[in-house]
């Protein structure tokens, strides 16, 4: 294993699918940057300035593009080759975009904003294809998606601890899992049967998300870097961790 010193003000860090590059979202309090590093040499290959804090940046599966979430209310799709924004995806002015991800099976892009709205965008045109917004929205801090048994699932996490599960094809809500504090990150296991959540109460929880039950606890978990890789879903003793509500 190698250690990699992150730049000051780093907000998120991800590797590409081949493990060659590291993409870091960073800020200095007012301005943000997305930085690309060579993992083997630790050399900084490029830096892309943004007009405000960048909360997250992620690679697309090919590693040729990245998507950034910026506090100016805009998610931006960049080509790494020419560093020109291919798309600029605008949420409500004055509301931070806190999280983004690619949805290649939908040929789409997903973003979650402090205005309480998650949006599925058309990757080719930048048009809004679908919104995911509850009756009483709260600021969103994370979004992810997964194809499970031919159904595309979108997961959003908000400021008051609601992890909402959506059908990406219809926009219908599939339920809400409640937590005692803000949820900062979510991730699926390889099978898609288990969903792990990192909560600001310092506990990670692993859910059989279709039933919203059978969670077990992971102590000392507050962010995505501390969420372990999950094994395939299997029968085991569980410890209930939080309430679930439809």
Coordinates of C-alpha atoms in Angstrom, one line a residue, residues 44-204:
X44 CA 0.0 16.7 -10.3
X45 CA -1.1 16.5 -13.9
X46 CA -3.7 19.2 -14.1
X47 CA -5.7 21.7 -12.0
X48 CA -9.1 23.0 -13.0
X49 CA -10.3 26.2 -11.1
X50 CA -13.9 26.7 -10.1
X51 CA -15.7 29.9 -9.1
X52 CA -16.6 28.5 -5.6
X53 CA -16.0 25.5 -3.3
X54 CA -16.0 22.1 -5.0
X55 CA -17.6 19.5 -2.7
X56 CA -17.1 16.5 -4.9
X57 CA -15.6 15.4 -8.2
X58 CA -16.0 11.9 -9.8
X59 CA -14.7 10.1 -12.9
X60 CA -16.9 8.6 -15.5
X61 CA -16.3 4.9 -16.2
X62 CA -14.0 5.6 -19.1
X63 CA -11.8 7.9 -17.1
X64 CA -12.0 10.5 -19.9
X65 CA -14.5 12.8 -18.2
X66 CA -15.2 14.1 -14.7
X67 CA -18.2 15.7 -13.1
X68 CA -17.9 18.3 -10.4
X69 CA -20.3 19.6 -7.7
X70 CA -19.8 23.3 -7.0
X71 CA -21.2 25.7 -4.4
X72 CA -22.3 28.2 -7.1
X73 CA -25.2 25.8 -7.8
X74 CA -23.8 24.3 -11.0
X75 CA -22.6 20.8 -11.7
X76 CA -20.0 20.7 -14.5
X77 CA -19.0 17.9 -16.9
X78 CA -15.4 18.2 -18.2
X79 CA -13.4 16.4 -20.8
X80 CA -10.0 15.7 -19.3
X81 CA -8.4 16.0 -22.7
X82 CA -9.3 19.7 -23.3
X83 CA -10.5 20.8 -19.8
X84 CA -13.5 22.7 -21.4
X85 CA -16.9 22.2 -19.7
X86 CA -18.9 20.0 -21.9
X87 CA -22.1 20.7 -19.9
X88 CA -23.1 23.1 -17.1
X89 CA -26.1 21.8 -15.1
X90 CA -27.8 24.5 -13.1
X91 CA -29.8 24.0 -9.9
X92 CA -31.4 26.9 -8.0
X93 CA -29.2 30.0 -7.8
X94 CA -27.5 30.3 -4.4
X95 CA -28.0 26.6 -3.5
X96 CA -24.8 24.5 -3.4
X97 CA -24.5 21.4 -5.5
X98 CA -23.1 18.9 -2.9
X99 CA -22.9 15.6 -4.7
X100 CA -22.8 14.2 -8.2
X101 CA -22.4 10.8 -10.0
X102 CA -22.6 9.3 -13.4
X103 CA -25.5 7.0 -14.4
X104 CA -24.1 5.2 -17.5
X105 CA -26.9 2.8 -17.8
X106 CA -29.3 5.7 -18.2
X107 CA -26.8 7.7 -20.4
X108 CA -27.3 10.3 -17.7
X109 CA -25.8 12.4 -14.9
X110 CA -27.1 12.8 -11.4
X111 CA -26.7 15.8 -9.0
X112 CA -28.0 16.6 -5.5
X113 CA -28.4 20.1 -4.3
X114 CA -28.9 22.1 -1.1
X115 CA -32.3 23.1 -2.5
X116 CA -33.5 19.6 -1.7
X117 CA -33.7 18.5 -5.3
X118 CA -31.9 15.6 -7.0
X119 CA -31.9 15.7 -10.8
X120 CA -31.3 13.1 -13.5
X121 CA -29.8 15.0 -16.5
X122 CA -29.4 13.9 -20.1
X123 CA -25.7 13.5 -20.7
X124 CA -25.9 14.5 -24.4
X125 CA -28.1 17.5 -24.1
X126 CA -28.0 18.6 -20.5
X127 CA -31.8 18.7 -20.3
X128 CA -33.5 17.7 -17.1
X129 CA -35.1 14.2 -17.5
X130 CA -36.4 13.6 -14.0
X131 CA -36.4 15.2 -10.6
X132 CA -36.4 13.3 -7.2
X133 CA -38.0 15.6 -4.6
X134 CA -40.0 14.6 -1.5
X135 CA -43.1 16.6 -0.3
X136 CA -41.0 18.3 2.4
X137 CA -37.5 18.5 0.9
X138 CA -34.3 19.0 3.0
X139 CA -30.8 20.0 1.8
X140 CA -29.2 17.0 0.1
X141 CA -25.6 16.0 0.8
X142 CA -25.1 12.8 -1.2
X143 CA -26.5 10.9 -4.2
X144 CA -25.6 7.5 -5.7
X145 CA -27.2 5.0 -8.0
X146 CA -27.1 1.3 -8.7
X147 CA -28.8 -1.2 -11.1
X148 CA -30.3 -4.0 -9.1
X149 CA -32.1 -6.9 -10.8
X150 CA -32.7 -4.7 -13.9
X151 CA -34.2 -1.9 -11.8
X152 CA -32.2 1.4 -11.6
X153 CA -32.1 2.7 -8.0
X154 CA -31.2 6.3 -7.0
X155 CA -30.3 7.0 -3.3
X156 CA -30.3 10.5 -1.8
X157 CA -29.2 11.5 1.7
X158 CA -30.3 14.7 3.4
X159 CA -29.4 17.1 6.2
X160 CA -31.8 15.6 8.8
X161 CA -30.8 11.9 8.2
X162 CA -33.3 10.8 5.7
X163 CA -32.0 8.3 3.1
X164 CA -34.5 8.1 0.4
X165 CA -34.6 5.4 -2.3
X166 CA -36.1 6.1 -5.7
X167 CA -36.9 4.2 -8.9
X168 CA -34.9 6.1 -11.5
X169 CA -37.2 4.9 -14.3
X170 CA -40.4 6.3 -12.9
X171 CA -39.3 8.8 -10.3
X172 CA -41.4 6.9 -7.7
X173 CA -40.3 6.8 -4.0
X174 CA -39.4 3.3 -2.8
X175 CA -39.2 4.4 0.8
X176 CA -37.1 6.3 3.4
X177 CA -34.6 5.1 6.0
X178 CA -34.3 7.4 8.9
X179 CA -31.1 8.1 10.8
X180 CA -30.3 10.2 13.9
X181 CA -28.1 12.7 12.1
X182 CA -26.9 13.9 8.6
X183 CA -25.9 11.0 6.3
X184 CA -22.7 12.0 4.4
X185 CA -22.2 9.0 2.2
X186 CA -23.9 5.8 0.9
X187 CA -22.7 2.8 -1.0
X188 CA -24.0 -0.6 -2.2
X189 CA -22.4 -4.0 -1.9
X190 CA -21.5 -5.9 -5.1
X191 CA -24.9 -7.7 -5.3
X192 CA -26.9 -4.5 -4.7
X193 CA -28.8 -6.1 -1.8
X194 CA -27.0 -4.2 0.9
X195 CA -26.7 -0.5 1.4
X196 CA -24.2 1.1 3.7
X197 CA -24.6 4.6 5.2
X198 CA -22.2 6.8 7.0
X199 CA -23.8 9.1 9.6
X200 CA -22.5 12.1 11.6
X201 CA -23.3 10.2 14.8
X202 CA -20.1 8.3 14.1
X203 CA -21.8 5.0 13.1
X204 CA -22.0 3.3 9.8

